[in-house]
Tab-separated table of C-alpha atoms in Angstrom:
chain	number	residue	atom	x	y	z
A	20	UNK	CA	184.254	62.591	137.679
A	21	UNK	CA	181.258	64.604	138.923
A	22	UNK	CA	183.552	67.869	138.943
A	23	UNK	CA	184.039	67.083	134.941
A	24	UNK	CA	181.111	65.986	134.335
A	25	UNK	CA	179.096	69.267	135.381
A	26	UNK	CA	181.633	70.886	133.260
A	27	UNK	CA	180.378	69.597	130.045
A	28	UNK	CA	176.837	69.789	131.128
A	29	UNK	CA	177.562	73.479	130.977
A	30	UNK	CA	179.855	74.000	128.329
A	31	UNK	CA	177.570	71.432	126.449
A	32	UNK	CA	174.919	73.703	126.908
A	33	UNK	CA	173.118	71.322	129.145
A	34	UNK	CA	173.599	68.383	126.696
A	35	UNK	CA	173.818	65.671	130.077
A	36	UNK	CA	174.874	62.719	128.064
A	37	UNK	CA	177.837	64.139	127.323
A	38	UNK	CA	178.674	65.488	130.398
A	39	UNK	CA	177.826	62.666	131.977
A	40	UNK	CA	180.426	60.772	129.213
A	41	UNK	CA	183.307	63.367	129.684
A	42	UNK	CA	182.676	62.263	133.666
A	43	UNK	CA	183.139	59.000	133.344
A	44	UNK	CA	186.290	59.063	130.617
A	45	UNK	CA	188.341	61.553	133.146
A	46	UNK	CA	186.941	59.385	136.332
A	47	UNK	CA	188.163	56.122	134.438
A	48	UNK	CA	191.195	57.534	132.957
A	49	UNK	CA	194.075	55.220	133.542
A	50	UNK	CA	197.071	58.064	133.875
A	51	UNK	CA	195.657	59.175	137.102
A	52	UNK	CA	197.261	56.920	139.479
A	53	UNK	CA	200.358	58.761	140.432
A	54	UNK	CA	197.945	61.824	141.943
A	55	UNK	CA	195.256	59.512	143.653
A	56	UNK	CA	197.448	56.865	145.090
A	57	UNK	CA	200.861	58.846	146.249
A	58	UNK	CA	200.420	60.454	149.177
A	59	UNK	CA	202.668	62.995	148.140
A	60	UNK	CA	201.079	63.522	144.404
A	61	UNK	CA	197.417	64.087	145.402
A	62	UNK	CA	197.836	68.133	145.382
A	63	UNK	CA	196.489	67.586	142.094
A	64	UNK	CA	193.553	65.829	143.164
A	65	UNK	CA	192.546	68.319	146.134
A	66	UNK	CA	192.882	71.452	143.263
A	67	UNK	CA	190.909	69.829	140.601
A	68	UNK	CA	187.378	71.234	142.976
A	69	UNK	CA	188.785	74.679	143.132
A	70	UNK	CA	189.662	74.395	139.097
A	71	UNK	CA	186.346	73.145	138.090
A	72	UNK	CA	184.271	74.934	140.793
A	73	UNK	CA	186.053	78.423	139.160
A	74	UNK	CA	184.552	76.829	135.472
A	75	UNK	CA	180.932	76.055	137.154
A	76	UNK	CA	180.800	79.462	139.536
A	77	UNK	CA	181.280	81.723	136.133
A	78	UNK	CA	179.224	79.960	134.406
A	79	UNK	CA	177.001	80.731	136.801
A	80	UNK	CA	177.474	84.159	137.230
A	81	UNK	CA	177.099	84.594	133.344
A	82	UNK	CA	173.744	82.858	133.427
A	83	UNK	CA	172.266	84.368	136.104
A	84	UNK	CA	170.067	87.704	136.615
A	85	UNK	CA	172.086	88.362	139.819
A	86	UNK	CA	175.410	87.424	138.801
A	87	UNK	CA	176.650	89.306	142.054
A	88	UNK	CA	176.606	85.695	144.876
A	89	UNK	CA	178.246	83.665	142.185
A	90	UNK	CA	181.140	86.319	141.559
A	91	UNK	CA	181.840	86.391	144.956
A	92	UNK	CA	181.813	83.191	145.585
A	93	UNK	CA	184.137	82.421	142.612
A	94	UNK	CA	187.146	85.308	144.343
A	95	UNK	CA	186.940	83.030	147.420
A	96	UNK	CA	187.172	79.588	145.633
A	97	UNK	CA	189.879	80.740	143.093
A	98	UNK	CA	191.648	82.355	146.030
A	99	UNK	CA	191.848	79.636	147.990
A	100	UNK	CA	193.261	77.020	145.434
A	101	UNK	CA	196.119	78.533	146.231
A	102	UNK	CA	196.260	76.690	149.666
A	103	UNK	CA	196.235	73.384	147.352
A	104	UNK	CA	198.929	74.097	144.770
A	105	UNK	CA	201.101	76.999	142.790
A	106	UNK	CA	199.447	76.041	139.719
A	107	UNK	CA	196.379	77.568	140.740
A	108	UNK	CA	197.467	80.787	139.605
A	109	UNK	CA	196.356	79.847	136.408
A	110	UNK	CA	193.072	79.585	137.607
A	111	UNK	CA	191.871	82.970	136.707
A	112	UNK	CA	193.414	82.797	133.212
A	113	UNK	CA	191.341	79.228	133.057
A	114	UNK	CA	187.782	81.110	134.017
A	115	UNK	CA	189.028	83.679	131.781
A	116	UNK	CA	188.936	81.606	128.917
A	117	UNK	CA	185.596	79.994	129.655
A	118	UNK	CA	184.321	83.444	129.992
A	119	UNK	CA	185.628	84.222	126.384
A	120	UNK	CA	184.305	80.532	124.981
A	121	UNK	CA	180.433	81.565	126.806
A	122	UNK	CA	180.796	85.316	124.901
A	123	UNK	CA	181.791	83.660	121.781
A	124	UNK	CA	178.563	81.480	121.658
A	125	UNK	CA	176.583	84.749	122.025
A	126	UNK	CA	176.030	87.947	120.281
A	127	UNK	CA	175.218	91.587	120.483
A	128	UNK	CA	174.499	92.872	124.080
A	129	UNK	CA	174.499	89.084	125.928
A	130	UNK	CA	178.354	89.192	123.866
A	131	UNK	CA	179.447	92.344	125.928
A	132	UNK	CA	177.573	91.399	129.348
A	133	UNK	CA	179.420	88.205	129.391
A	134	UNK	CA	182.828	90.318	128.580
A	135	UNK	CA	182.247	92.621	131.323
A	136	UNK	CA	181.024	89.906	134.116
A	137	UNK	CA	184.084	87.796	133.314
A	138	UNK	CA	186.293	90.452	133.955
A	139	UNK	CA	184.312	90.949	136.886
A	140	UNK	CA	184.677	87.599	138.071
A	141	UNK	CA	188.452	87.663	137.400
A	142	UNK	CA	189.770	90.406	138.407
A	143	UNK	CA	190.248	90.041	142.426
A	144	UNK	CA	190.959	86.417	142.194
A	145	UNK	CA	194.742	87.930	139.551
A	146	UNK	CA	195.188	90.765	141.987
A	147	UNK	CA	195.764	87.802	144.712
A	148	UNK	CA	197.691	85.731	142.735
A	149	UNK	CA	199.621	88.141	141.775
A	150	UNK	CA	200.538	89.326	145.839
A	151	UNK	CA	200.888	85.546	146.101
A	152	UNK	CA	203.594	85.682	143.824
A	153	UNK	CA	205.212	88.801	145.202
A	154	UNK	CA	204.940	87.777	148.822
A	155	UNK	CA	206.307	84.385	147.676
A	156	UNK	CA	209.094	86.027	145.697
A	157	UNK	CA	209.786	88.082	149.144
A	158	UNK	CA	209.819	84.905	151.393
A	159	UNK	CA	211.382	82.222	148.828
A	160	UNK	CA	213.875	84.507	146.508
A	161	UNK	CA	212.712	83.004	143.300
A	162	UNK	CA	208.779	81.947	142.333
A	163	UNK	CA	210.577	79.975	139.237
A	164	UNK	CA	213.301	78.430	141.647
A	165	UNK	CA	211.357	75.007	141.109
A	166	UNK	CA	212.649	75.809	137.122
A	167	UNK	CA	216.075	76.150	137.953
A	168	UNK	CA	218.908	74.190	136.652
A	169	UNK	CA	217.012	72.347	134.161
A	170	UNK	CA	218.816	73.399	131.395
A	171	UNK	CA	216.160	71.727	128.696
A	172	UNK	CA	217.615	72.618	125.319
A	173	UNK	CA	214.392	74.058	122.712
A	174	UNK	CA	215.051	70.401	120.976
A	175	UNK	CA	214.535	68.501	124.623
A	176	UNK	CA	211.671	71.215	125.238
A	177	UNK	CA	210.058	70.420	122.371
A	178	UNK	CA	210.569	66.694	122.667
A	179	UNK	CA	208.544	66.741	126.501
A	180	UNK	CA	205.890	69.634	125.017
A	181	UNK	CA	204.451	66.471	122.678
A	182	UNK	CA	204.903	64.066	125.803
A	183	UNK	CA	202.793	65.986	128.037
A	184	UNK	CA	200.190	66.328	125.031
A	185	UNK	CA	200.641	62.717	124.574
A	186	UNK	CA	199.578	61.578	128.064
A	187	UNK	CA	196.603	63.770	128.192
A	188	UNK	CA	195.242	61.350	126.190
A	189	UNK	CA	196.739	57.863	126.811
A	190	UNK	CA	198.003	56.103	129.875
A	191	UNK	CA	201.774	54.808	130.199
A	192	UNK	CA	202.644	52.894	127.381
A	193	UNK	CA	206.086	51.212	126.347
A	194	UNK	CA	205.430	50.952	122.934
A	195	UNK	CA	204.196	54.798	123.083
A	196	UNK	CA	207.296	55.801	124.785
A	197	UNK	CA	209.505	53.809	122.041
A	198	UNK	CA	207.115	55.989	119.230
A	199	UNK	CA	207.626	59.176	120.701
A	200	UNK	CA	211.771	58.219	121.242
A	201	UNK	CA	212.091	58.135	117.829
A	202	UNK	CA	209.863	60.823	116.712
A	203	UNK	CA	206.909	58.411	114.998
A	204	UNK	CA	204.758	60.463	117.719
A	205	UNK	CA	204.517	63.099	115.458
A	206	UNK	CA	202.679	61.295	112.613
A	207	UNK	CA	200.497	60.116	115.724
A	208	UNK	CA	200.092	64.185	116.591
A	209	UNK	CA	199.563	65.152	113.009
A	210	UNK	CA	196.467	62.714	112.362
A	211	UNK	CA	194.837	64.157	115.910
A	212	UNK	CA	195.018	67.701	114.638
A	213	UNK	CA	193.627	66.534	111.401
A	214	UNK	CA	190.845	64.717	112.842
A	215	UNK	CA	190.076	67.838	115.228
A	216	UNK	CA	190.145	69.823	112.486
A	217	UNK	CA	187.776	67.753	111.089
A	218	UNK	CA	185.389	67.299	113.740
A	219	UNK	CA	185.572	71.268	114.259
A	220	UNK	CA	183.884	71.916	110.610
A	221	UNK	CA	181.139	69.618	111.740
A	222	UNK	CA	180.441	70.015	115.515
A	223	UNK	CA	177.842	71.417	116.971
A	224	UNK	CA	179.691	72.887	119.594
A	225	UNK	CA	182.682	74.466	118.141
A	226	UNK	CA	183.275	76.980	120.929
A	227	UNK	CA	183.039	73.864	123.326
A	228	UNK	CA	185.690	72.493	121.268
A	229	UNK	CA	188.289	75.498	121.501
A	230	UNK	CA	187.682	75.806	124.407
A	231	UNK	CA	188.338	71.974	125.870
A	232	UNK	CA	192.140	73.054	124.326
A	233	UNK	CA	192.862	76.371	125.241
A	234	UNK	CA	192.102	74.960	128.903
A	235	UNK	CA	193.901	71.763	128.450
A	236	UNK	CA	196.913	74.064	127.214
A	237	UNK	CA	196.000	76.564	130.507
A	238	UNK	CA	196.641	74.099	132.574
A	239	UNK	CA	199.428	72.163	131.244
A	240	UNK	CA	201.781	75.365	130.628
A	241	UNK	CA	203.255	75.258	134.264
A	242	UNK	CA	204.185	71.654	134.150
A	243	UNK	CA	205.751	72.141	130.813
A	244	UNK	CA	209.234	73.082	131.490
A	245	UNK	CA	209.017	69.685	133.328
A	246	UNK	CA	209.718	66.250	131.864
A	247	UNK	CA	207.537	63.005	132.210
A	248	UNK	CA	207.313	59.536	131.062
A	249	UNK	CA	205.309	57.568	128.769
A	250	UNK	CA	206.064	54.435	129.952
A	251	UNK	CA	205.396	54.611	133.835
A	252	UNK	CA	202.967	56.670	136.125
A	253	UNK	CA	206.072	58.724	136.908
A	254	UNK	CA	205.085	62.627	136.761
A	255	UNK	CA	201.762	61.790	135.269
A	256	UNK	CA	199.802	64.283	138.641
A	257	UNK	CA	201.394	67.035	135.927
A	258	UNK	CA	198.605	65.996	133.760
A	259	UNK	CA	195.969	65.166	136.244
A	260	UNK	CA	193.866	68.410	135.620
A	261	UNK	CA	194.490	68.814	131.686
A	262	UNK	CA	193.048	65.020	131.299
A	263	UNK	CA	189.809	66.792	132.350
A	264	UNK	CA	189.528	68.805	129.225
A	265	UNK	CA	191.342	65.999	127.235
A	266	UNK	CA	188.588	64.073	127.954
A	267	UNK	CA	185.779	66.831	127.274
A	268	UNK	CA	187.673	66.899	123.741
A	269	UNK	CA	187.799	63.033	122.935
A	270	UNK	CA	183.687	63.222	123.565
A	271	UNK	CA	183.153	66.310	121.629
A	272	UNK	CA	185.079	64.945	118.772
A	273	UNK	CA	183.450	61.809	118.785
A	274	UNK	CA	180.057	63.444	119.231
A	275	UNK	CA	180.694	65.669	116.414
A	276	UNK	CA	182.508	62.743	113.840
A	277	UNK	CA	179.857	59.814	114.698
A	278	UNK	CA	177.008	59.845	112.647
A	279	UNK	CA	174.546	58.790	115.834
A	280	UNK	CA	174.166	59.371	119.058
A	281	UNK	CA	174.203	55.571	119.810
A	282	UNK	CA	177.515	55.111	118.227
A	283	UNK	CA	178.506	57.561	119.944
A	284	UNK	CA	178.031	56.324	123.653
A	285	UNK	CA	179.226	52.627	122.620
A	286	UNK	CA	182.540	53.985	121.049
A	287	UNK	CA	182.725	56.161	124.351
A	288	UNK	CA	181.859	53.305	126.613
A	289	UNK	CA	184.457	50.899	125.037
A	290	UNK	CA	187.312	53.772	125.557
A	291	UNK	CA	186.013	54.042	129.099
A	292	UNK	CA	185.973	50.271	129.681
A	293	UNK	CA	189.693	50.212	128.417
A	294	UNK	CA	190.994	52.723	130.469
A	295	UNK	CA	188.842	51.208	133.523
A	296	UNK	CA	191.052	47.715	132.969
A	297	UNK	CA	194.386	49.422	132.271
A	298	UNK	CA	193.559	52.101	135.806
A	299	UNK	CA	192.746	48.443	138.030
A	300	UNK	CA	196.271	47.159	136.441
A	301	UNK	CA	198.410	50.784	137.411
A	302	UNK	CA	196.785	50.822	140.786
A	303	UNK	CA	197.774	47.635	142.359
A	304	UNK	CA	201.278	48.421	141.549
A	305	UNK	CA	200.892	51.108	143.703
A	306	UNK	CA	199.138	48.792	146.371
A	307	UNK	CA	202.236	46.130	145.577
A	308	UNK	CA	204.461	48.926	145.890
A	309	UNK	CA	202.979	50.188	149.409
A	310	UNK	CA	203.582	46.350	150.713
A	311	UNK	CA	206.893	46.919	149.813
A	312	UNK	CA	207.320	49.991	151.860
A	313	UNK	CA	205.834	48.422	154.438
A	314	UNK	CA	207.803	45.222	154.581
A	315	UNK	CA	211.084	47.508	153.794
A	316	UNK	CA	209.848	49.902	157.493
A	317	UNK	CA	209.643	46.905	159.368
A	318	UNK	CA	212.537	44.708	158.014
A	319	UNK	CA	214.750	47.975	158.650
A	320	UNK	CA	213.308	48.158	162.083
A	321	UNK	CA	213.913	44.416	163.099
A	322	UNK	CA	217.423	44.680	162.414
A	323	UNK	CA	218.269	47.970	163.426
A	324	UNK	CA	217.122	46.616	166.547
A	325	UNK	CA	219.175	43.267	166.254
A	326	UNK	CA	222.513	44.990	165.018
A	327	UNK	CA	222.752	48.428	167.330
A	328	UNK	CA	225.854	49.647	167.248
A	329	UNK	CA	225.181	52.051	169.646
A	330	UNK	CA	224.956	55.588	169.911
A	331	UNK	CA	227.147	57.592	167.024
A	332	UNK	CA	226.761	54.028	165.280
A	333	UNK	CA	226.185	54.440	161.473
A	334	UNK	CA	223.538	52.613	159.861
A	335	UNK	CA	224.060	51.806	155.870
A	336	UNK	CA	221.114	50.520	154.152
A	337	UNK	CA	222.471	48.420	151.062
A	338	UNK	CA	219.005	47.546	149.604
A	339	UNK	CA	216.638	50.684	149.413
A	340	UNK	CA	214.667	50.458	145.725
A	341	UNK	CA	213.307	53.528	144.328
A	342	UNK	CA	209.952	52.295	142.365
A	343	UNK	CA	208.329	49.349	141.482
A	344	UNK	CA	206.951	49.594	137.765
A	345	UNK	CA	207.047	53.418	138.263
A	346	UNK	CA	205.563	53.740	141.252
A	347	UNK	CA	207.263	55.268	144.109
A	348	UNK	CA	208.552	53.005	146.826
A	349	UNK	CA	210.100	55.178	149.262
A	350	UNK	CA	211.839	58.749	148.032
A	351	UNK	CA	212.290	60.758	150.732
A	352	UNK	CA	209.642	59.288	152.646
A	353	UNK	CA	211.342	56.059	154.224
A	354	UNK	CA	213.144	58.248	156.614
A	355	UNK	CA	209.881	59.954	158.128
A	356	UNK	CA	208.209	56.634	158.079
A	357	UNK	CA	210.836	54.933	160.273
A	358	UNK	CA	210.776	57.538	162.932
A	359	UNK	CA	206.730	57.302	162.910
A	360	UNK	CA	207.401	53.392	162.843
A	361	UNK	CA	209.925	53.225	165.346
A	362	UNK	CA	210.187	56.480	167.402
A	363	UNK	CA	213.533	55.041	169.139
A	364	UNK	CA	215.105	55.437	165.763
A	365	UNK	CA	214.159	59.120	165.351
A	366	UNK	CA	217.448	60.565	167.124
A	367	UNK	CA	219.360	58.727	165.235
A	368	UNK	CA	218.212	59.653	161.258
A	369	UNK	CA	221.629	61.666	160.932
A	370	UNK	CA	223.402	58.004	161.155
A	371	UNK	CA	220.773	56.603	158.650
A	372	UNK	CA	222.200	56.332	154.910
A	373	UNK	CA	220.008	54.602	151.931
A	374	UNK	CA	223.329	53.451	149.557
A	375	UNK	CA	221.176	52.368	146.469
A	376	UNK	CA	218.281	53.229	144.701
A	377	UNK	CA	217.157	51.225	141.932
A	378	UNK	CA	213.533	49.810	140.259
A	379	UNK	CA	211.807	46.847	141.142
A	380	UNK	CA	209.791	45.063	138.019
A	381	UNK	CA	208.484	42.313	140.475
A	382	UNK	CA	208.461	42.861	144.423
A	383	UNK	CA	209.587	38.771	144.431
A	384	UNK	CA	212.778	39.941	142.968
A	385	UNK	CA	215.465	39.100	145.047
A	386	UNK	CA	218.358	41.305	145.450
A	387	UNK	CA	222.183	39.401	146.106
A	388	UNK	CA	224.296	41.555	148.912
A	389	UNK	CA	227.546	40.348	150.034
A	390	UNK	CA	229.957	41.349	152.589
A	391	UNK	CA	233.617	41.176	150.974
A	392	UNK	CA	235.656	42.300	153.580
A	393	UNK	CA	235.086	44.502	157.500
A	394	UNK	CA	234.207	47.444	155.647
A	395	UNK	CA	233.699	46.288	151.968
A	396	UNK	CA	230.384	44.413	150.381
A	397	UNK	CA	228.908	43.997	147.220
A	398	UNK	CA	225.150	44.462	145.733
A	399	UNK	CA	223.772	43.031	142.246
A	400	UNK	CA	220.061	43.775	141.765
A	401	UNK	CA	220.067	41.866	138.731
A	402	UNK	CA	217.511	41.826	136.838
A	403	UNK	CA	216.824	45.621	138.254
A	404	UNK	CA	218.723	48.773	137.292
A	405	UNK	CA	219.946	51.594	139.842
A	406	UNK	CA	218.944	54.697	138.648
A	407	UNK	CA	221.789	56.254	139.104
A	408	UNK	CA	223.992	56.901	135.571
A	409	UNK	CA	227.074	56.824	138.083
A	410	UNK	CA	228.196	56.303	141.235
A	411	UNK	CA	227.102	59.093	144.098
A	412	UNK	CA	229.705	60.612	145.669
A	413	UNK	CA	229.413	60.654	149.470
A	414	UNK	CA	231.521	61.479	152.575
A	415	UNK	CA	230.701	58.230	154.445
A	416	UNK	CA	231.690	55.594	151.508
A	417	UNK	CA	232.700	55.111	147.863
A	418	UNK	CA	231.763	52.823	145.220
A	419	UNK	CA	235.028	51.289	143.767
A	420	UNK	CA	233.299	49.012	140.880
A	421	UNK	CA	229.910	50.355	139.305
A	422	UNK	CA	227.631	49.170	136.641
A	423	UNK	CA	223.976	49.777	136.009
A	424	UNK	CA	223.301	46.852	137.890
């Protein structure tokens, strides 16, 4: 929120109140769970200082009478996002454009200065991103191997591009979701661009403005041959960094439509508020979901214990859910944390096999497994779904009835 909010000090030209608004909107937003409370999501999070410090270190640089410390500074922090995550290698193109928005808002000799100390400031931070990519293409085959086998049609393309723009701005929504399923998001899209359109002719900080979108976009384009939803946190880290500018937007827009500066902070404070209730709600089903996991460890543990069948024994676990209200339960990770729960069990992961994987809506739900026969049982996880459209083909069993639940 800090991060964010220095941002729009600067690209505010030092107007506080609204940096200090566009903080609190992106600190309160309520899509952020998925990249502050998964473990395995919070890349997102530990980029965002290397993102905005490579906004705040140009700005810098432009500003200043010795732009040469800040420069330097900015190749080190824009190099070493790429420790955090690959989408840092749109971190240049990112100070690029704020370079471009800070020469726009000048003129004459300040207009090429801030031209030639952006490129500058750019130009050693792309040279190693672009060895990243080459060394990475040496080591891994493929940089876009991540892209692979998608197969997104330009119809399903399209369809996610106005998702992802969609949950820049709100949170996980059902009724949202059912909107955008049908295509009523559009008329939804439509009145934004109108309305930004609108609050362009009249802003006083139209650069600030084109700016908040061409990063949002910046930032977004590597997630977008990705999918997400808009009705659980699923996916939503993809947008953790774009929400940033999102927000910068939503305050500039406001600031530029609202007649008053006072009507402007209450409007802003009630959005805040609303996203500060909805965030509480989407967080403690991540701390429900964490119980789970932990109950799940030591349940598996107990009677792994209790039921040995000794060594070259196979163990089948019948009731292994997925998510509860979108967030993650145990993925991949129930396997690592049942040999750091129970190191005894670590030798024998190769016998381990998860059978199902369905939601959870309530962790109360109970879930009805019976044993049919020596080698035969059933599962219903009624009023739960598997995920799974059909059954999984193994070499250890086979499903010989399947429904979705």
């Amino acid at each position: 929120g800090s991060l964010a909010e220095n941002v729009g000090n600067s690209i505010t030209k030092g107007n506080r109140v609204l940096g200090l608004l566009t903080g609190a909107l992106f600190l309160a937003f309520a899509g952020h769970t998925e990249a502050v409370s998964w473990i395995a999501g919070v890349a997102d999070t530990v980029l965002m200082p290397f993102a905005i410090g490579g906004l705040l270190l140009p700005d810098r640089a432009l500003r200043s009478s010795r732009p040469l410390m800040p420069i330097v500074l900015g190749w080190i922090v824009l190099a070493a996002g790429i420790m955090s995550k690959e989408t840092s290698v749109m971190l240049p193109v990112l100070a690029a454009a704020y370079g471009a928005a800070y020469a726009m808002s000048v003129t004459g000799d300040d207009r090429r200065r801030a031209f030639a100390r952006t490129a500058a400031f750019i130009v050693v931070p792309a040279i190693v991103v672009l060895g990243y990519l080459v060394l990475r293409t040496m080591l891994l085959v493929d940089t876009t191997g991540a892209y692979a086998g998608l197969g997104l049609s330009w119809g399903t393309f399209s369809n996610y591009v106005r998702a992802f723009v969609l949950r820049i701005f709100f949170p996980p929504w059902g009724r949202l979701a059912i909107a955008w399923s049908h295509g009523h998001d559009l008329w939804l899209l439509g009145a934004g661009l109108v309305v930004l359109a609108i609050a362009w002719r009249s802003s006083r900080y139209r650069v600030a403005l084109l700016f908040a979108v061409a990063a949002a976009g910046i930032m977004l384009a590597p997630a977008l041959p990705l999918t997400i939803s808009l009705s659980t946190t699923e996916t939503e880290r993809a947008v953790y960094i774009p929400t940033a500018f999102g927000a910068l937007l939503l305050v500039l827009t406001f600031d530029a439509l609202l007649p008053r500066p006072s009507l402007r902070n209450v409007v802003t404070g009630l959005l805040i508020a609303a996203h500060a209730v909805v965030l509480q709600r989407f967080t403690n089903n991540w701390r429900e979901a964490g119980d789970l996991f932990a109950q799940l460890i030591e349940s598996f543990a107990v009677a792994a214990r209790a039921n040995d069948p000794g060594p070259g024994g196979h163990f089948f676990i019948l009731n292994l859910p997925d998510n509860l209200r979108g967030a993650y339960i145990f993925r991949r990770g129930f396997y690592i944390a049942l040999a750091l729960h129970s190191p005894e069990l670590r030798a024998r992961q190769a016998f381990i096999t998860g059978i199902s994987s369905h939601t959870v809506f309530d962790k109360r739900d109970s879930i009805a497994a019976t044993q049919e026969g020596p080698m035969s049982f059933s599962l219903d996880v009624t009023p739960n779904i598997f995920l799974q459209t059909a059954p999984p083909a193994t070499p250890f069993y086979e499903f010989q009835e399947w429904t979705p639940r």
